[in-house]
Coordinates of C-alpha atoms in Angstrom, one line a residue:
X1 CA -38.1 -11.6 4.6
X2 CA -41.5 -10.0 5.9
X3 CA -44.7 -9.2 3.4
X4 CA -47.3 -6.4 5.1
X5 CA -50.4 -5.0 4.1
X6 CA -50.4 -7.5 0.8
X7 CA -52.8 -7.2 -2.1
X8 CA -53.3 -9.8 -5.1
X9 CA -55.7 -9.9 -7.7
X10 CA -54.9 -11.9 -10.9
X11 CA -57.1 -13.2 -13.7
X12 CA -56.3 -16.2 -15.8
X13 CA -53.8 -19.1 -15.4
X14 CA -52.6 -19.2 -12.0
X15 CA -49.3 -20.3 -13.0
X16 CA -49.4 -17.6 -16.3
X17 CA -52.0 -14.8 -15.4
X18 CA -53.1 -12.7 -18.4
X19 CA -53.2 -9.8 -16.2
X20 CA -52.6 -8.9 -12.6
X21 CA -51.8 -6.1 -9.8
X22 CA -50.0 -6.4 -6.7
X23 CA -49.5 -4.1 -3.8
X24 CA -47.4 -4.7 -1.1
X25 CA -44.8 -3.7 1.9
X26 CA -41.9 -6.0 1.8
X27 CA -39.4 -5.7 4.0
X28 CA -35.8 -7.5 4.3
X29 CA -36.0 -8.2 1.1
X30 CA -32.5 -10.5 -0.1
X31 CA -31.5 -11.4 -3.5
X32 CA -28.3 -13.6 -3.7
X33 CA -26.2 -12.4 -6.5
X34 CA -25.1 -14.4 -9.6
X35 CA -21.6 -14.8 -11.2
X36 CA -21.0 -13.4 -14.7
X37 CA -22.1 -15.8 -17.6
X38 CA -18.4 -16.3 -18.5
X39 CA -15.2 -14.6 -16.9
X40 CA -13.8 -14.4 -20.8
X41 CA -16.4 -12.2 -21.9
X42 CA -16.3 -9.5 -19.5
X43 CA -19.9 -9.7 -18.7
X44 CA -21.2 -8.7 -15.6
X45 CA -23.4 -11.1 -13.4
X46 CA -26.9 -10.7 -11.6
X47 CA -26.9 -7.7 -8.6
X48 CA -28.3 -9.1 -5.5
X49 CA -28.8 -7.4 -2.3
X50 CA -29.8 -7.6 1.0
X51 CA -31.7 -5.6 3.5
X52 CA -33.9 -3.8 1.2
X53 CA -37.2 -2.2 1.8
X54 CA -40.2 -2.1 -1.3
X55 CA -43.5 -0.6 -1.2
X56 CA -44.7 -1.7 -4.6
X57 CA -47.2 -0.8 -6.6
X58 CA -47.0 -3.5 -10.3
X59 CA -48.9 -4.8 -12.9
X60 CA -48.0 -6.7 -15.9
X61 CA -47.1 -3.4 -17.8
X62 CA -44.5 -1.9 -15.3
X63 CA -45.0 -0.2 -11.3
X64 CA -43.4 1.8 -9.1
X65 CA -41.7 1.2 -5.2
X66 CA -40.2 3.3 -3.1
X67 CA -36.9 1.3 -2.3
X68 CA -35.2 1.8 1.0
X69 CA -32.0 0.3 2.2
X70 CA -30.5 0.8 5.9
X71 CA -27.6 -1.2 7.2
X72 CA -27.7 -3.2 3.9
X73 CA -25.7 -3.9 0.8
X74 CA -25.8 -4.6 -3.0
X75 CA -23.6 -6.9 -5.2
X76 CA -22.4 -5.9 -8.8
X77 CA -20.3 -9.1 -9.8
X78 CA -18.1 -8.6 -12.8
X79 CA -18.6 -4.6 -12.2
X80 CA -16.1 -4.5 -9.3
X81 CA -12.9 -6.4 -8.1
X82 CA -14.9 -5.8 -4.7
X83 CA -18.3 -6.8 -5.6
X84 CA -20.3 -6.3 -2.3
X85 CA -20.8 -2.4 -1.8
X86 CA -22.1 -2.0 1.8
X87 CA -24.6 0.9 2.3
X88 CA -25.1 2.8 5.5
X89 CA -28.4 4.1 3.8
X90 CA -29.9 4.1 0.4
X91 CA -33.1 5.3 -0.7
X92 CA -35.0 6.6 -4.0
X93 CA -37.8 5.6 -6.2
X94 CA -37.9 2.8 -9.1
X95 CA -40.2 2.5 -12.2
X96 CA -40.1 0.5 -14.1
X97 CA -42.2 -0.7 -17.8
X98 CA -42.5 -4.1 -19.3
X99 CA -43.4 -4.0 -23.1
X100 CA -44.5 -7.1 -24.8
X101 CA -43.7 -7.2 -28.4
X102 CA -46.4 -8.5 -30.9
X103 CA -44.5 -11.6 -31.6
X104 CA -45.6 -13.8 -28.5
X105 CA -42.2 -15.8 -28.9
X106 CA -40.2 -12.5 -28.8
X107 CA -38.8 -11.4 -24.8
X108 CA -40.5 -8.3 -23.6
X109 CA -38.6 -5.0 -23.1
X110 CA -38.0 -3.8 -20.2
X111 CA -37.0 -0.3 -18.6
X112 CA -35.9 0.5 -15.3
X113 CA -35.6 4.2 -13.8
X114 CA -34.3 5.0 -10.5
X115 CA -35.0 8.5 -9.0
X116 CA -33.7 10.9 -7.0
X117 CA -31.5 8.0 -5.7
X118 CA -29.6 8.9 -2.4
X119 CA -26.8 6.6 -0.9
X120 CA -23.9 6.7 2.0
X121 CA -21.7 4.7 3.3
X122 CA -18.1 4.7 5.0
X123 CA -16.7 5.8 1.6
X124 CA -18.9 7.9 -0.7
X125 CA -22.6 10.2 0.1
X126 CA -24.4 11.5 -3.3
X127 CA -27.3 11.1 -5.5
X128 CA -28.0 9.6 -8.6
X129 CA -30.7 9.1 -12.1
X130 CA -30.4 5.9 -13.4
X131 CA -32.1 4.8 -16.8
X132 CA -31.7 1.1 -17.8
X133 CA -33.5 -1.1 -20.6
X134 CA -33.0 -4.1 -22.3
X135 CA -30.7 -4.0 -26.0
X136 CA -32.4 -4.6 -29.5
X137 CA -31.6 -8.0 -29.5
X138 CA -34.0 -10.9 -29.2
X139 CA -31.8 -12.7 -26.6
X140 CA -29.5 -15.5 -26.2
X141 CA -25.8 -14.4 -25.5
X142 CA -25.2 -11.4 -24.0
X143 CA -23.2 -8.6 -26.3
X144 CA -23.1 -5.5 -28.0
X145 CA -26.8 -4.9 -29.0
X146 CA -28.0 -7.8 -27.6
X147 CA -31.0 -8.0 -25.0
X148 CA -28.3 -7.8 -22.5
X149 CA -26.3 -6.2 -20.5
X150 CA -28.3 -3.5 -22.2
X151 CA -27.9 0.2 -21.9
X152 CA -27.5 2.7 -19.2
X153 CA -27.9 6.3 -18.8
X154 CA -26.5 7.9 -15.2
X155 CA -25.8 10.5 -14.1
X156 CA -25.3 11.8 -10.0
X157 CA -22.9 13.7 -7.8
X158 CA -21.1 13.1 -4.6
X159 CA -21.3 15.6 -2.0
X160 CA -18.7 13.8 0.2
X161 CA -15.9 11.1 -0.5
X162 CA -12.8 9.5 0.5
X163 CA -9.6 10.1 -2.0
X164 CA -8.2 7.1 -1.1
X165 CA -11.6 5.1 -2.1
X166 CA -11.7 6.3 -6.0
X167 CA -9.4 3.1 -7.0
X168 CA -12.2 0.6 -4.8
X169 CA -14.6 1.8 -7.4
X170 CA -12.6 2.3 -10.8
X171 CA -15.0 -0.9 -12.6
X172 CA -13.0 -4.1 -14.1
X173 CA -12.9 -2.7 -17.4
X174 CA -9.6 -1.2 -16.2
X175 CA -6.5 -2.7 -16.0
X176 CA -5.8 -4.1 -13.1
X177 CA -2.7 -2.4 -13.0
X178 CA -3.8 1.1 -12.7
X179 CA -6.6 0.4 -10.3
X180 CA -3.5 -1.3 -8.4
X181 CA -1.5 2.0 -8.9
X182 CA -4.4 4.7 -8.1
X183 CA -5.1 2.1 -4.6
X184 CA -1.1 2.7 -3.8
X185 CA -0.6 6.3 -4.8
X186 CA -3.6 8.1 -3.1
X187 CA -2.7 8.0 0.5
X188 CA -5.0 10.5 2.0
X189 CA -7.3 13.3 1.4
X190 CA -10.9 14.2 0.8
X191 CA -13.1 14.7 -2.5
X192 CA -15.9 17.7 -1.2
X193 CA -17.5 17.2 -4.9
X194 CA -17.4 15.1 -7.7
X195 CA -19.9 14.5 -10.5
X196 CA -20.5 11.7 -12.6
X197 CA -22.2 10.4 -16.1
X198 CA -22.2 7.3 -18.1
X199 CA -24.6 6.7 -21.0
X200 CA -24.2 3.8 -23.2
X201 CA -24.3 -0.1 -24.5
X202 CA -23.1 -1.8 -21.2
X203 CA -21.2 -4.2 -23.1
X204 CA -19.0 -1.5 -24.2
X205 CA -18.3 -0.3 -20.5
X206 CA -15.7 1.5 -20.2
X207 CA -16.2 3.1 -23.8
X208 CA -12.5 3.5 -24.7
X209 CA -12.8 1.2 -27.6
X210 CA -15.9 3.1 -29.1
X211 CA -16.3 6.2 -30.9
X212 CA -17.3 8.8 -28.6
X213 CA -20.9 9.3 -29.5
X214 CA -21.5 5.9 -28.6
X215 CA -20.4 5.5 -25.2
X216 CA -19.9 7.8 -22.2
X217 CA -18.2 7.3 -19.2
X218 CA -16.7 10.4 -17.4
X219 CA -15.9 11.3 -13.7
X220 CA -14.9 15.0 -12.1
X221 CA -13.9 15.0 -8.7
X222 CA -12.1 18.2 -6.8
X223 CA -9.3 16.5 -4.2
X224 CA -8.3 18.2 -1.4
X225 CA -5.7 17.6 1.4
X226 CA -4.3 14.3 -0.3
X227 CA -0.9 12.8 -0.3
X228 CA 0.4 11.3 -3.9
X229 CA 2.8 8.8 -3.6
X230 CA 3.5 9.1 -7.5
X231 CA 6.3 6.0 -7.5
X232 CA 5.0 3.9 -4.7
X233 CA 6.7 1.4 -3.2
X234 CA 5.1 -1.5 -5.2
X235 CA 7.0 0.0 -8.4
X236 CA 9.6 1.7 -6.7
X237 CA 13.2 -0.4 -7.2
X238 CA 15.9 -0.5 -4.8
X239 CA 17.1 3.7 -4.5
X240 CA 14.0 4.4 -6.4
X241 CA 12.1 5.9 -3.7
X242 CA 10.6 9.4 -4.6
X243 CA 9.3 12.4 -1.6
X244 CA 5.6 12.3 -1.9
X245 CA 4.0 15.0 -2.7
X246 CA 1.8 16.5 0.1
X247 CA -1.6 18.4 0.5
X248 CA -2.4 18.2 -3.0
X249 CA -5.3 20.0 -4.0
X250 CA -6.8 19.8 -7.6
X251 CA -9.2 18.2 -10.3
X252 CA -9.3 14.1 -11.1
X253 CA -10.8 13.5 -14.2
X254 CA -11.6 10.0 -15.4
X255 CA -12.5 9.9 -19.2
X256 CA -13.6 6.6 -20.9
X257 CA -10.3 5.0 -20.7
X258 CA -8.1 7.6 -19.7
X259 CA -7.1 9.6 -16.3
X260 CA -5.7 13.0 -15.6
X261 CA -4.9 15.0 -12.4
X262 CA -5.3 18.8 -13.9
X263 CA -4.0 21.9 -12.4
X264 CA -3.2 20.7 -9.1
X265 CA -0.9 22.4 -5.8
X266 CA 0.9 20.6 -4.2
X267 CA 4.1 20.3 -1.7
X268 CA 7.1 18.8 -1.9
X269 CA 9.1 18.6 1.5
X270 CA 9.6 22.6 1.4
X271 CA 8.3 22.9 -2.3
X272 CA 5.0 25.0 -3.0
X273 CA 4.4 23.0 -6.4
X274 CA 2.3 24.6 -8.9
X275 CA 0.6 23.1 -12.0
X276 CA 1.2 19.8 -10.9
X277 CA -0.4 17.8 -13.8
X278 CA -0.3 14.1 -14.7
X279 CA -2.1 11.6 -17.1
X280 CA -2.7 8.0 -17.9
X281 CA -4.1 8.0 -21.5
X282 CA -5.3 4.4 -21.8
X283 CA -5.9 2.5 -18.3
X284 CA -7.1 -0.4 -20.4
X285 CA -4.2 -2.2 -22.1
X286 CA -1.1 -0.1 -21.5
X287 CA -1.4 2.6 -18.7
X288 CA 1.4 4.3 -18.4
X289 CA 2.0 7.3 -15.9
X290 CA 3.1 10.8 -17.2
X291 CA 3.5 13.6 -14.1
X292 CA 5.3 17.0 -13.8
X293 CA 5.0 19.9 -11.7
X294 CA 7.0 23.0 -10.7
X295 CA 7.9 24.8 -8.0
X296 CA 10.1 27.4 -5.7
X297 CA 11.3 27.2 -2.3
X298 CA 13.9 27.3 0.0
X299 CA 17.4 25.8 -1.6
X300 CA 17.9 24.0 1.5
X301 CA 14.4 22.1 0.6
X302 CA 15.9 21.5 -3.1
X303 CA 19.4 19.9 -2.0
X304 CA 16.9 17.5 0.3
X305 CA 14.2 16.7 -2.1
X306 CA 17.6 16.0 -4.0
X307 CA 19.4 13.6 -1.1
X308 CA 16.1 11.8 -0.6
X309 CA 15.3 10.9 -4.1
X310 CA 16.9 8.7 -7.1
X311 CA 18.9 12.6 -8.1
X312 CA 21.3 11.3 -5.2
X313 CA 22.7 8.7 -7.0
X314 CA 22.9 9.7 -10.3
X315 CA 24.5 13.2 -9.3
X316 CA 27.3 10.7 -7.3
X317 CA 26.0 12.0 -3.7
X318 CA 28.2 15.4 -5.4
X319 CA 25.5 17.5 -3.6
X320 CA 24.9 15.4 -0.4
X321 CA 26.7 17.8 2.3
X322 CA 25.8 21.0 0.3
X323 CA 24.0 23.7 2.0
X324 CA 22.9 27.3 1.5
X325 CA 20.3 30.3 1.1
X326 CA 18.0 31.6 -0.8
X327 CA 15.6 30.5 -3.0
X328 CA 15.6 27.7 -5.8
X329 CA 13.2 26.2 -8.4
X330 CA 12.7 22.9 -8.9
X331 CA 10.6 21.3 -12.3
X332 CA 10.5 17.4 -12.1
X333 CA 9.0 15.0 -14.8
X334 CA 8.4 11.3 -14.4
X335 CA 6.9 8.7 -17.0
X336 CA 6.2 5.9 -15.4
X337 CA 5.1 2.4 -17.2
X338 CA 2.6 1.1 -14.8
X339 CA 3.4 -2.6 -16.2
X340 CA 7.1 -2.0 -16.1
X341 CA 8.3 0.7 -13.7
X342 CA 12.1 -0.2 -14.8
X343 CA 11.6 1.8 -17.5
X344 CA 10.4 4.7 -15.6
X345 CA 11.8 8.5 -17.8
X346 CA 12.5 11.3 -15.6
X347 CA 13.6 14.7 -16.3
X348 CA 14.4 17.5 -13.9
X349 CA 16.1 20.4 -12.8
X350 CA 17.2 22.5 -9.7
X351 CA 18.0 26.4 -10.6
X352 CA 20.0 28.9 -8.3
X353 CA 19.1 32.5 -9.5
X354 CA 21.8 33.6 -7.3
X355 CA 22.0 31.9 -4.2
X356 CA 25.1 31.2 -1.4
X357 CA 26.1 27.8 -1.4
X358 CA 28.4 25.8 0.4
X359 CA 29.7 22.3 -1.9
X360 CA 30.9 20.8 1.2
X361 CA 32.1 21.9 4.6
X362 CA 35.7 22.2 4.0
X363 CA 34.8 24.0 0.3
X364 CA 34.7 28.2 0.5
X365 CA 31.1 29.4 0.1
X366 CA 30.0 30.0 -3.4
X367 CA 28.5 33.6 -3.6
X368 CA 25.7 34.4 -5.8
X369 CA 25.5 31.2 -7.6
X370 CA 23.8 31.2 -10.6
X371 CA 23.5 27.7 -12.3
X372 CA 20.8 25.0 -13.7
X373 CA 21.2 21.4 -12.4
X374 CA 19.8 19.1 -14.8
X375 CA 19.1 15.6 -14.3
X376 CA 17.3 12.3 -15.7
X377 CA 17.8 8.6 -15.5
X378 CA 21.0 8.4 -17.2
X379 CA 22.8 11.5 -14.6
X380 CA 23.3 14.6 -14.4
X381 CA 24.8 18.0 -16.4
X382 CA 25.4 21.3 -14.9
X383 CA 26.2 24.2 -17.9
X384 CA 27.6 27.4 -17.6
X385 CA 26.8 28.1 -13.8
X386 CA 28.8 31.4 -12.5
X387 CA 29.7 32.4 -8.9
X388 CA 31.7 34.6 -6.7
X389 CA 34.6 32.6 -4.5
X390 CA 38.4 33.5 -3.0
X391 CA 37.6 37.5 -4.6
X392 CA 36.9 36.2 -8.2
X393 CA 34.6 34.7 -10.7
X394 CA 34.0 31.4 -11.2
X395 CA 32.7 29.2 -13.6
X396 CA 31.6 25.6 -13.5
X397 CA 30.5 23.0 -16.1
X398 CA 29.9 19.2 -14.9
X399 CA 28.3 15.8 -16.2
X400 CA 28.4 12.6 -14.8
X401 CA 29.6 9.9 -17.2
X402 CA 27.5 7.9 -18.9

């Protein structure tokens, strides 16, 4: 800690001056974080930091400061699972006011503003504006409407981020199973732009249990070139591995207590998937993922998808040696309770619009095959399939036994 160009003036008792004025440049400022008052209350602890440089001008009514942090860190205990946030760079302007009420025994009202705050670390680069103020309460224990943790208004943008870091910045108010899922499922990708807003009493953050008018937590991120392992190994049981979605591009949205993937494009093996949409309606108490997509690709890739997914078991390996030509349509929908992945529900289909297909090497080719193969975790069904074989038309109806 180093002080430069310090000016201090005061009137009244030295231990409790009535008025004061301080101007200073402080480098290497570090403040140790404090733990949350009670883990059971979900309250946040006292923030901490290291490596901060301040150029400040303050008096008993408030002040302003130029804030700069280089190769330092912030600590936000009770906010993130990893409370330490390293920063390569952080700079902006801080302004604060201290308003003393007429009742001398009542605590002062404090308001803090951070303006044009720019930040960067290995995960993200962006900027934000922030306004925080103490609540209307007179002190005592933290709580809704109390002096602490206070009210926050925050808005910002990201101009660069790693998609794999999204889980790192999900707050502790999000269920651990949901945070773990995002960390396991998102394996690659970039976020070229994102925006975020927070507004409300921090006691209620992320505001999933209060009316929308009382709190806002909203993040919209454009994701590109991501790999989405929608049933990661941590959730998949034996024989339940699904081919990951590759080259995912779309919109990822967090809104209060929910998460959604909107209008994404992706690849599954050789399939180009369109309108990949997913959602977790309740990130707080009972997180369950609903994801679906559809696309068209070579029938050989459709058969490979079947062979490399749980569908192979549900179809009793009936298509394990199949081959074919032309294109096929694939539809897939999964409902995955993140706290109980064994209860996963699946619905899907492969549609052949008129392909040449050979089910096994020793079986004649089925030409101009038109079929819809439907599958779920319960088994599969083929209804009304038609093809040309051995000089005539054949029809196939089949289903697995329950």
